[in-house]
Tab-separated table of N, CA and C in Angstrom:
chain	number	residue	atom	x	y	z
A	17	MET	N	-25.534	6.996	-42.245
A	17	MET	CA	-26.225	5.998	-41.557
A	17	MET	C	-25.874	6.032	-40.249
A	18	SER	N	-26.809	5.901	-39.228
A	18	SER	CA	-26.593	5.890	-37.883
A	18	SER	C	-25.813	4.906	-37.325
A	19	VAL	N	-24.894	4.989	-36.408
A	19	VAL	CA	-24.173	3.940	-35.792
A	19	VAL	C	-24.886	2.625	-35.469
A	20	TRP	N	-26.169	2.911	-34.821
A	20	TRP	CA	-26.805	1.618	-34.514
A	20	TRP	C	-27.324	0.809	-35.729
A	21	LEU	N	-27.447	1.541	-36.819
A	21	LEU	CA	-27.771	0.864	-38.043
A	21	LEU	C	-26.775	-0.028	-38.711
A	22	LYS	N	-25.541	0.413	-38.396
A	22	LYS	CA	-24.313	-0.264	-39.080
A	22	LYS	C	-24.056	-1.670	-38.402
A	23	PRO	N	-23.854	-2.696	-39.096
A	23	PRO	CA	-23.626	-3.924	-38.690
A	23	PRO	C	-22.388	-3.952	-37.802
A	24	SER	N	-22.326	-4.785	-36.745
A	24	SER	CA	-21.281	-5.215	-35.875
A	24	SER	C	-21.050	-6.498	-35.672
A	25	THR	N	-19.811	-6.984	-35.418
A	25	THR	CA	-19.452	-8.566	-35.238
A	25	THR	C	-20.029	-9.116	-33.988
A	26	VAL	N	-20.606	-8.218	-33.170
A	26	VAL	CA	-21.246	-8.617	-31.865
A	26	VAL	C	-22.804	-8.761	-31.836
A	27	ASP	N	-23.245	-8.227	-33.040
A	27	ASP	CA	-24.962	-8.065	-33.086
A	27	ASP	C	-25.633	-9.591	-32.721
A	28	GLY	N	-24.946	-10.614	-33.311
A	28	GLY	CA	-25.738	-11.865	-32.918
A	28	GLY	C	-25.659	-12.247	-31.586
A	29	CYS	N	-24.465	-11.918	-30.999
A	29	CYS	CA	-24.174	-12.296	-29.590
A	29	CYS	C	-25.197	-11.354	-28.620
A	30	LEU	N	-25.284	-10.153	-28.976
A	30	LEU	CA	-26.171	-9.235	-28.160
A	30	LEU	C	-27.572	-9.812	-28.450
A	31	GLN	N	-27.979	-10.029	-29.588
A	31	GLN	CA	-29.414	-10.567	-29.758
A	31	GLN	C	-29.633	-11.903	-28.953
A	32	GLU	N	-28.626	-12.694	-29.035
A	32	GLU	CA	-28.781	-14.014	-28.080
A	32	GLU	C	-29.030	-13.649	-26.612
A	33	VAL	N	-27.984	-12.801	-26.176
A	33	VAL	CA	-27.987	-12.373	-24.670
A	33	VAL	C	-29.277	-11.690	-24.004
A	34	PHE	N	-29.557	-10.826	-24.958
A	34	PHE	CA	-30.693	-9.858	-24.534
A	34	PHE	C	-32.102	-10.246	-25.154
A	35	GLY	N	-32.124	-11.253	-26.073
A	35	GLY	CA	-33.375	-11.676	-26.729
A	35	GLY	C	-34.051	-10.871	-27.654
A	36	ALA	N	-33.448	-9.888	-28.173
A	36	ALA	CA	-34.063	-9.000	-29.212
A	36	ALA	C	-33.194	-8.520	-30.230
A	37	PRO	N	-33.524	-8.187	-31.417
A	37	PRO	CA	-32.457	-7.635	-32.521
A	37	PRO	C	-32.086	-6.367	-31.884
A	38	VAL	N	-31.061	-5.874	-32.559
A	38	VAL	CA	-30.271	-4.785	-32.008
A	38	VAL	C	-30.970	-3.559	-32.260
A	39	PRO	N	-31.657	-3.360	-33.158
A	39	PRO	CA	-32.652	-2.021	-33.270
A	39	PRO	C	-33.686	-1.906	-32.213
A	40	GLU	N	-34.197	-3.057	-31.741
A	40	GLU	CA	-35.161	-3.033	-30.520
A	40	GLU	C	-34.443	-2.991	-29.217
A	41	LEU	N	-33.212	-3.235	-29.222
A	41	LEU	CA	-32.328	-3.130	-27.856
A	41	LEU	C	-32.088	-1.547	-27.744
A	42	TYR	N	-31.689	-0.867	-28.951
A	42	TYR	CA	-31.525	0.474	-28.896
A	42	TYR	C	-32.838	1.277	-28.410
A	43	GLU	N	-34.166	0.779	-28.819
A	43	GLU	CA	-35.322	1.378	-28.555
A	43	GLU	C	-35.479	1.087	-26.982
A	44	THR	N	-35.127	0.025	-26.603
A	44	THR	CA	-35.271	-0.474	-25.174
A	44	THR	C	-34.285	0.443	-24.206
A	45	ALA	N	-33.178	0.675	-24.754
A	45	ALA	CA	-32.107	1.553	-23.979
A	45	ALA	C	-32.440	2.823	-23.881
A	46	THR	N	-33.417	3.413	-24.551
A	46	THR	CA	-33.830	4.806	-24.437
A	46	THR	C	-34.775	5.037	-23.381
A	47	ARG	N	-35.442	4.080	-22.768
A	47	ARG	CA	-36.465	4.127	-21.938
A	47	ARG	C	-35.822	4.340	-20.494
A	48	ALA	N	-36.532	5.105	-19.729
A	48	ALA	CA	-36.147	5.338	-18.436
A	48	ALA	C	-35.811	4.289	-17.490
A	49	ASP	N	-36.413	3.177	-17.644
A	49	ASP	CA	-36.296	1.922	-16.982
A	49	ASP	C	-35.295	0.880	-17.477
A	50	ALA	N	-34.371	1.193	-18.522
A	50	ALA	CA	-33.644	0.519	-19.230
A	50	ALA	C	-32.517	-0.189	-18.212
A	51	SER	N	-32.146	-1.225	-18.505
A	51	SER	CA	-31.092	-1.981	-17.686
A	51	SER	C	-29.851	-1.305	-17.935
A	52	PRO	N	-29.003	-1.001	-16.972
A	52	PRO	CA	-27.711	-0.452	-17.117
A	52	PRO	C	-26.771	-1.375	-17.986
A	53	ALA	N	-27.224	-2.834	-17.909
A	53	ALA	CA	-26.373	-3.569	-19.016
A	53	ALA	C	-26.639	-3.373	-20.315
A	54	ILE	N	-27.957	-3.129	-20.694
A	54	ILE	CA	-28.292	-2.913	-21.970
A	54	ILE	C	-27.657	-1.614	-22.467
A	55	THR	N	-27.811	-0.594	-21.732
A	55	THR	CA	-27.226	0.627	-21.845
A	55	THR	C	-25.851	0.661	-22.269
A	56	ARG	N	-25.002	0.115	-21.352
A	56	ARG	CA	-23.602	0.005	-21.476
A	56	ARG	C	-23.373	-0.866	-22.612
A	57	ALA	N	-23.921	-2.018	-22.730
A	57	ALA	CA	-23.582	-2.986	-23.865
A	57	ALA	C	-23.764	-2.366	-25.435
A	58	LEU	N	-24.856	-1.511	-25.503
A	58	LEU	CA	-25.037	-0.722	-26.825
A	58	LEU	C	-24.261	0.427	-26.930
A	59	GLU	N	-23.778	1.013	-25.880
A	59	GLU	CA	-22.888	1.997	-25.951
A	59	GLU	C	-21.484	1.575	-26.544
A	60	LEU	N	-20.986	0.317	-25.861
A	60	LEU	CA	-19.741	-0.280	-26.393
A	60	LEU	C	-20.033	-0.711	-27.788
A	61	ARG	N	-21.064	-1.250	-28.144
A	61	ARG	CA	-21.614	-2.013	-29.525
A	61	ARG	C	-21.395	-0.759	-30.478
A	62	SER	N	-21.727	0.437	-30.219
A	62	SER	CA	-21.660	1.650	-31.048
A	62	SER	C	-20.347	1.897	-31.288
A	63	PHE	N	-19.456	1.982	-30.300
A	63	PHE	CA	-18.047	2.469	-30.485
A	63	PHE	C	-17.185	1.244	-31.352
A	64	LEU	N	-17.716	-0.044	-31.062
A	64	LEU	CA	-17.269	-1.163	-31.848
A	64	LEU	C	-17.439	-0.941	-33.220
A	65	ALA	N	-18.723	-0.901	-33.543
A	65	ALA	CA	-19.252	-0.698	-34.956
A	65	ALA	C	-18.427	0.510	-35.625
A	66	LEU	N	-18.268	1.558	-34.964
A	66	LEU	CA	-17.400	2.528	-35.669
A	66	LEU	C	-15.905	2.221	-35.883
A	67	ALA	N	-15.433	1.475	-34.857
A	67	ALA	CA	-13.976	0.970	-35.053
A	67	ALA	C	-13.854	0.052	-36.304
A	68	GLU	N	-14.965	-0.962	-36.175
A	68	GLU	CA	-14.797	-1.970	-37.289
A	68	GLU	C	-15.143	-1.175	-38.654
A	69	GLU	N	-15.765	-0.236	-38.846
A	69	GLU	CA	-15.820	0.509	-39.944
A	69	GLU	C	-14.556	1.297	-40.372
A	70	GLN	N	-13.897	1.613	-39.527
A	70	GLN	CA	-12.481	2.339	-39.747
A	70	GLN	C	-11.553	1.193	-40.192
A	71	VAL	N	-11.580	0.093	-39.592
A	71	VAL	CA	-10.559	-1.073	-39.918
A	71	VAL	C	-10.993	-1.204	-41.470
A	72	ALA	N	-12.253	-1.523	-41.671
A	72	ALA	CA	-12.633	-1.891	-42.993
A	72	ALA	C	-12.288	-0.777	-44.304
A	73	ARG	N	-12.300	0.495	-43.835
A	73	ARG	CA	-11.809	1.538	-44.630
A	73	ARG	C	-10.430	1.524	-45.131
A	74	VAL	N	-9.678	1.469	-44.136
A	74	VAL	CA	-8.163	1.345	-44.079
A	74	VAL	C	-7.895	0.018	-44.993
A	75	ARG	N	-8.487	-1.049	-44.564
A	75	ARG	CA	-8.153	-2.267	-45.383
A	75	ARG	C	-8.574	-2.151	-46.857
A	76	ASP	N	-9.638	-1.634	-47.063
A	76	ASP	CA	-9.992	-1.477	-48.348
A	76	ASP	C	-9.116	-0.478	-49.210
A	77	ARG	N	-8.742	0.456	-48.415
A	77	ARG	CA	-7.845	1.500	-49.097
A	77	ARG	C	-6.505	0.865	-49.597
A	78	VAL	N	-5.963	0.045	-48.527
A	78	VAL	CA	-4.614	-0.523	-48.918
A	78	VAL	C	-4.878	-1.402	-50.059
A	79	HIS	N	-5.971	-2.261	-49.929
A	79	HIS	CA	-6.138	-3.294	-51.120
A	79	HIS	C	-6.190	-2.453	-52.267
A	80	ASP	N	-6.909	-1.531	-52.360
A	80	ASP	CA	-7.042	-0.645	-53.710
A	80	ASP	C	-5.585	-0.182	-54.179
A	81	ALA	N	-4.844	0.181	-53.227
A	81	ALA	CA	-3.400	0.721	-53.667
A	81	ALA	C	-2.660	-0.429	-54.032
A	82	MET	N	-2.841	-1.607	-53.546
A	82	MET	CA	-1.911	-2.575	-53.871
A	82	MET	C	-2.424	-3.536	-54.983
A	83	ALA	N	-3.516	-3.220	-55.593
A	83	ALA	CA	-4.334	-4.087	-56.637
A	83	ALA	C	-3.204	-4.377	-57.710
A	84	PRO	N	-3.270	-5.624	-58.250
A	84	PRO	CA	-2.373	-6.048	-59.353
A	84	PRO	C	-2.368	-5.110	-60.623
A	85	ASP	N	-3.630	-4.704	-60.902
A	85	ASP	CA	-3.823	-3.856	-62.188
A	85	ASP	C	-3.398	-2.377	-61.955
A	86	ARG	N	-2.972	-2.041	-60.742
A	86	ARG	CA	-2.772	-0.645	-60.433
A	86	ARG	C	-1.307	-0.191	-60.876
A	87	ASP	N	-1.125	0.918	-61.414
A	87	ASP	CA	0.037	1.540	-61.796
A	87	ASP	C	1.025	1.708	-60.689
A	88	MET	N	2.277	0.950	-60.634
A	88	MET	CA	3.220	1.073	-59.575
A	88	MET	C	3.729	2.451	-59.261
A	89	SER	N	3.629	3.314	-60.246
A	89	SER	CA	4.111	4.680	-59.916
A	89	SER	C	3.171	5.504	-59.011
A	90	GLU	N	1.995	4.952	-58.899
A	90	GLU	CA	1.122	5.562	-57.887
A	90	GLU	C	1.164	5.186	-56.379
A	91	LEU	N	2.014	4.152	-56.337
A	91	LEU	CA	2.324	3.714	-54.826
A	91	LEU	C	3.038	4.777	-54.115
A	92	SER	N	2.767	4.825	-53.044
A	92	SER	CA	3.383	5.772	-51.962
A	92	SER	C	3.610	5.091	-50.743
A	93	ALA	N	4.986	4.951	-50.452
A	93	ALA	CA	5.314	4.305	-49.115
A	93	ALA	C	4.856	5.178	-47.979
A	94	GLU	N	4.923	6.381	-48.146
A	94	GLU	CA	4.379	7.295	-46.963
A	94	GLU	C	2.917	7.104	-46.813
A	95	ASP	N	2.182	7.070	-47.781
A	95	ASP	CA	0.789	6.695	-47.650
A	95	ASP	C	0.394	5.303	-47.198
A	96	LEU	N	1.244	4.442	-47.504
A	96	LEU	CA	1.120	3.169	-46.818
A	96	LEU	C	1.480	3.295	-45.381
A	97	ARG	N	2.505	3.958	-44.882
A	97	ARG	CA	2.924	3.974	-43.594
A	97	ARG	C	1.833	4.556	-42.707
A	98	LEU	N	1.147	5.627	-43.317
A	98	LEU	CA	0.192	6.330	-42.687
A	98	LEU	C	-0.977	5.335	-42.528
A	99	ASP	N	-1.252	4.673	-43.531
A	99	ASP	CA	-2.423	3.606	-43.359
A	99	ASP	C	-2.080	2.684	-42.295
A	100	ALA	N	-1.042	2.130	-42.342
A	100	ALA	CA	-0.546	1.125	-41.445
A	100	ALA	C	-0.594	1.788	-39.800
A	101	GLN	N	-0.179	2.915	-39.618
A	101	GLN	CA	-0.611	3.645	-38.475
A	101	GLN	C	-2.027	3.881	-37.938
A	102	TRP	N	-2.815	4.224	-39.118
A	102	TRP	CA	-4.229	4.376	-38.729
A	102	TRP	C	-4.923	2.962	-38.557
A	103	LEU	N	-4.436	1.886	-39.219
A	103	LEU	CA	-5.038	0.523	-38.960
A	103	LEU	C	-4.611	0.176	-37.756
A	104	ASP	N	-3.347	0.306	-37.210
A	104	ASP	CA	-2.999	-0.133	-35.791
A	104	ASP	C	-3.851	0.572	-34.744
A	105	ALA	N	-4.043	1.947	-35.040
A	105	ALA	CA	-4.952	2.669	-33.956
A	105	ALA	C	-6.337	2.130	-34.047
A	106	ALA	N	-6.923	1.768	-35.331
A	106	ALA	CA	-8.228	1.308	-35.315
A	106	ALA	C	-8.380	-0.126	-34.689
A	107	LEU	N	-7.357	-0.849	-34.991
A	107	LEU	CA	-7.361	-2.187	-34.411
A	107	LEU	C	-7.247	-2.234	-32.865
A	108	ASP	N	-6.396	-1.313	-32.432
A	108	ASP	CA	-6.414	-1.182	-30.715
A	108	ASP	C	-7.790	-0.826	-30.281
A	109	ALA	N	-8.418	0.276	-30.867
A	109	ALA	CA	-9.727	0.522	-30.516
A	109	ALA	C	-10.594	-0.652	-30.514
A	110	HIS	N	-10.764	-1.359	-31.771
A	110	HIS	CA	-11.716	-2.367	-31.617
A	110	HIS	C	-11.257	-3.459	-30.761
A	111	ASP	N	-10.237	-3.807	-30.565
A	111	ASP	CA	-9.766	-4.769	-29.457
A	111	ASP	C	-10.296	-4.310	-28.031
A	112	GLY	N	-10.122	-3.083	-27.900
A	112	GLY	CA	-10.405	-2.527	-26.633
A	112	GLY	C	-11.971	-2.618	-26.283
A	113	TYR	N	-12.731	-2.217	-27.274
A	113	TYR	CA	-14.197	-2.259	-27.158
A	113	TYR	C	-14.672	-3.621	-27.118
A	114	ARG	N	-14.147	-4.622	-27.813
A	114	ARG	CA	-14.518	-5.835	-27.787
A	114	ARG	C	-14.286	-6.486	-26.569
A	115	ALA	N	-12.986	-6.260	-26.004
A	115	ALA	CA	-12.716	-6.818	-24.672
A	115	ALA	C	-13.546	-6.279	-23.496
A	116	ALA	N	-13.892	-4.986	-23.635
A	116	ALA	CA	-14.686	-4.322	-22.550
A	116	ALA	C	-16.175	-4.977	-22.794
A	117	LEU	N	-16.566	-5.200	-23.802
A	117	LEU	CA	-18.085	-5.594	-23.970
A	117	LEU	C	-18.024	-7.108	-23.464
A	118	ASP	N	-16.894	-7.894	-23.878
A	118	ASP	CA	-17.137	-9.265	-23.538
A	118	ASP	C	-17.093	-9.320	-22.131
A	119	ASP	N	-16.356	-8.474	-21.408
A	119	ASP	CA	-16.144	-8.591	-20.023
A	119	ASP	C	-17.504	-8.061	-19.377
A	120	LEU	N	-18.204	-7.036	-19.881
A	120	LEU	CA	-19.376	-6.684	-19.533
A	120	LEU	C	-20.613	-7.674	-19.528
A	121	LEU	N	-20.567	-8.494	-20.753
A	121	LEU	CA	-21.567	-9.618	-20.881
A	121	LEU	C	-21.305	-10.737	-19.963
A	122	ARG	N	-19.920	-10.902	-19.644
A	122	ARG	CA	-19.573	-12.067	-18.736
A	122	ARG	C	-19.918	-11.891	-17.283
A	123	THR	N	-19.862	-10.386	-17.001
A	123	THR	CA	-20.023	-10.127	-15.591
A	123	THR	C	-21.417	-9.540	-15.068
A	124	MET	N	-22.277	-9.324	-16.168
A	124	MET	CA	-23.464	-8.616	-15.722
A	124	MET	C	-24.460	-9.738	-15.167
A	125	PRO	N	-25.269	-8.907	-14.218
A	125	PRO	CA	-26.105	-9.840	-13.597
A	125	PRO	C	-27.253	-10.571	-14.538
A	126	SER	N	-27.769	-11.668	-14.067
A	126	SER	CA	-29.017	-12.327	-14.906
A	126	SER	C	-30.006	-11.315	-14.937
A	127	PRO	N	-31.008	-11.713	-15.909
A	127	PRO	CA	-32.104	-10.685	-15.908
A	127	PRO	C	-33.120	-10.812	-14.708
A	128	GLY	N	-33.542	-9.601	-14.175
A	128	GLY	CA	-34.357	-9.639	-13.006
A	128	GLY	C	-33.615	-9.410	-11.763
A	129	GLN	N	-32.207	-9.646	-11.812
A	129	GLN	CA	-31.339	-9.285	-10.578
A	129	GLN	C	-30.981	-7.718	-10.656
A	130	PRO	N	-30.748	-7.078	-9.540
A	130	PRO	CA	-30.179	-5.702	-9.682
A	130	PRO	C	-28.912	-5.542	-10.122
A	131	TRP	N	-28.746	-4.463	-10.789
A	131	TRP	CA	-27.343	-4.243	-11.093
A	131	TRP	C	-26.507	-3.725	-9.801
A	132	PRO	N	-25.523	-4.317	-9.716
A	132	PRO	CA	-24.525	-4.072	-8.427
A	132	PRO	C	-24.184	-2.546	-8.456
A	133	VAL	N	-24.263	-2.017	-7.246
A	133	VAL	CA	-23.822	-0.653	-7.169
A	133	VAL	C	-22.614	-0.475	-6.180
A	134	GLN	N	-21.480	-0.002	-6.638
A	134	GLN	CA	-20.384	0.167	-5.977
A	134	GLN	C	-19.981	1.762	-5.886
A	135	LEU	N	-19.797	2.045	-4.646
A	135	LEU	CA	-19.356	3.385	-4.560
A	135	LEU	C	-17.937	3.423	-4.538
A	136	ALA	N	-17.431	4.447	-5.285
A	136	ALA	CA	-15.848	4.343	-5.414
A	136	ALA	C	-15.441	5.250	-4.344
A	137	GLN	N	-14.272	4.716	-3.779
A	137	GLN	CA	-13.742	5.264	-2.673
A	137	GLN	C	-12.356	5.371	-3.161
A	138	HIS	N	-12.200	6.789	-3.263
A	138	HIS	CA	-10.712	7.255	-3.732
A	138	HIS	C	-9.748	7.344	-2.622
A	139	LYS	N	-8.598	6.892	-2.641
A	139	LYS	CA	-7.731	6.994	-1.745
A	139	LYS	C	-6.444	7.836	-2.192
A	140	ALA	N	-6.065	8.663	-1.523
A	140	ALA	CA	-4.850	9.405	-2.065
A	140	ALA	C	-3.718	8.872	-1.277
A	141	THR	N	-2.622	8.480	-2.022
A	141	THR	CA	-1.554	7.856	-1.299
A	141	THR	C	-0.286	8.647	-1.807
A	142	THR	N	0.475	9.139	-0.887
A	142	THR	CA	1.833	9.835	-1.405
A	142	THR	C	2.903	9.488	-0.448
A	143	THR	N	3.976	9.519	-1.024
A	143	THR	CA	5.170	9.421	-0.226
A	143	THR	C	5.879	10.843	-0.086
A	144	LEU	N	5.934	11.163	1.085
A	144	LEU	CA	6.611	12.545	1.542
A	144	LEU	C	8.155	12.312	1.404
A	145	PRO	N	8.875	13.211	0.953
A	145	PRO	CA	10.382	13.164	1.009
A	145	PRO	C	10.632	13.215	2.462
A	146	PRO	N	11.834	12.639	2.941
A	146	PRO	CA	12.165	12.713	4.305
A	146	PRO	C	12.345	14.116	4.666
A	147	ALA	N	11.896	14.515	5.889
A	147	ALA	CA	11.952	15.842	6.463
A	147	ALA	C	13.289	16.083	6.978
A	148	VAL	N	13.693	17.206	6.540
A	148	VAL	CA	14.933	17.574	7.155
A	148	VAL	C	14.915	18.387	8.365
A	149	ALA	N	15.572	17.756	9.400
A	149	ALA	CA	15.176	18.325	10.766
A	149	ALA	C	15.802	19.605	10.882
A	150	ALA	N	15.113	20.687	11.087
A	150	ALA	CA	15.457	21.802	11.132
A	150	ALA	C	15.725	22.096	12.745
A	151	PRO	N	16.696	22.935	13.225
A	151	PRO	CA	16.970	23.026	14.589
A	151	PRO	C	15.816	23.961	15.178
A	152	ALA	N	15.203	23.359	16.173
A	152	ALA	CA	14.407	24.207	16.760
A	152	ALA	C	14.757	25.529	17.517
A	153	PRO	N	13.883	26.436	17.222
A	153	PRO	CA	14.405	27.975	17.908
A	153	PRO	C	14.617	27.672	19.333
A	154	GLN	N	15.637	28.444	19.879
A	154	GLN	CA	15.811	28.423	21.281
A	154	GLN	C	14.517	28.600	22.106
A	155	ARG	N	14.426	28.097	23.134
A	155	ARG	CA	13.202	28.174	23.964
A	155	ARG	C	11.795	27.878	23.293
A	156	ALA	N	11.926	26.925	22.323
A	156	ALA	CA	10.700	26.651	21.455
A	156	ALA	C	9.759	26.047	22.551
A	157	GLY	N	8.428	26.723	22.551
A	157	GLY	CA	7.322	26.172	23.308
A	157	GLY	C	7.476	26.586	24.836
A	158	ALA	N	8.494	27.227	25.159
A	158	ALA	CA	8.680	27.982	26.526
A	158	ALA	C	8.076	29.208	26.507
A	159	ALA	N	7.454	29.412	27.631
A	159	ALA	CA	6.920	30.760	27.797
A	159	ALA	C	8.021	32.008	27.963
A	160	ARG	N	7.610	32.946	27.501
A	160	ARG	CA	8.684	34.129	27.491
A	160	ARG	C	8.697	34.569	28.885
A	161	ALA	N	9.889	34.754	29.248
A	161	ALA	CA	10.266	35.306	30.460
A	161	ALA	C	9.867	36.917	30.563
A	162	ARG	N	9.331	37.291	31.688
A	162	ARG	CA	8.894	38.778	31.733
A	162	ARG	C	10.179	39.455	32.027
A	163	ARG	N	10.151	40.623	31.323
A	163	ARG	CA	10.988	41.548	31.694
A	163	ARG	C	10.655	42.779	32.629
A	164	LEU	N	11.395	42.971	33.502
A	164	LEU	CA	10.974	43.756	34.525
A	164	LEU	C	11.811	45.029	34.483
């Protein structure tokens, strides 16, 4: 199943903000004149849907392992530790994508307004170690005397 067909917790919000169901928004995003806001929002939504699927898979696996009718000899502390690490990573990804999408939706221009363009100006800043003053060679900068 394609990621854009998988449900996401933000589908209703996206439909409300952009005024169309998610499948139509994906079609709109493929056009050359698509708004950068729609394109970015759907990219984040795709990542979010995948993270939500991962969270659900781990949750279901842990629930199955911990089912009351399950044989206790099948329990593995190591498997549960790995699932906890996997769940932690998936939840971190979920939270990050959700925060990025919320930020995008909060700061995007209203329909009809151009998307703000910011040119990145990178600055390199360094701190040089203090220079150790080397003695200047004798007669530095002086013209050499002619030998006769």
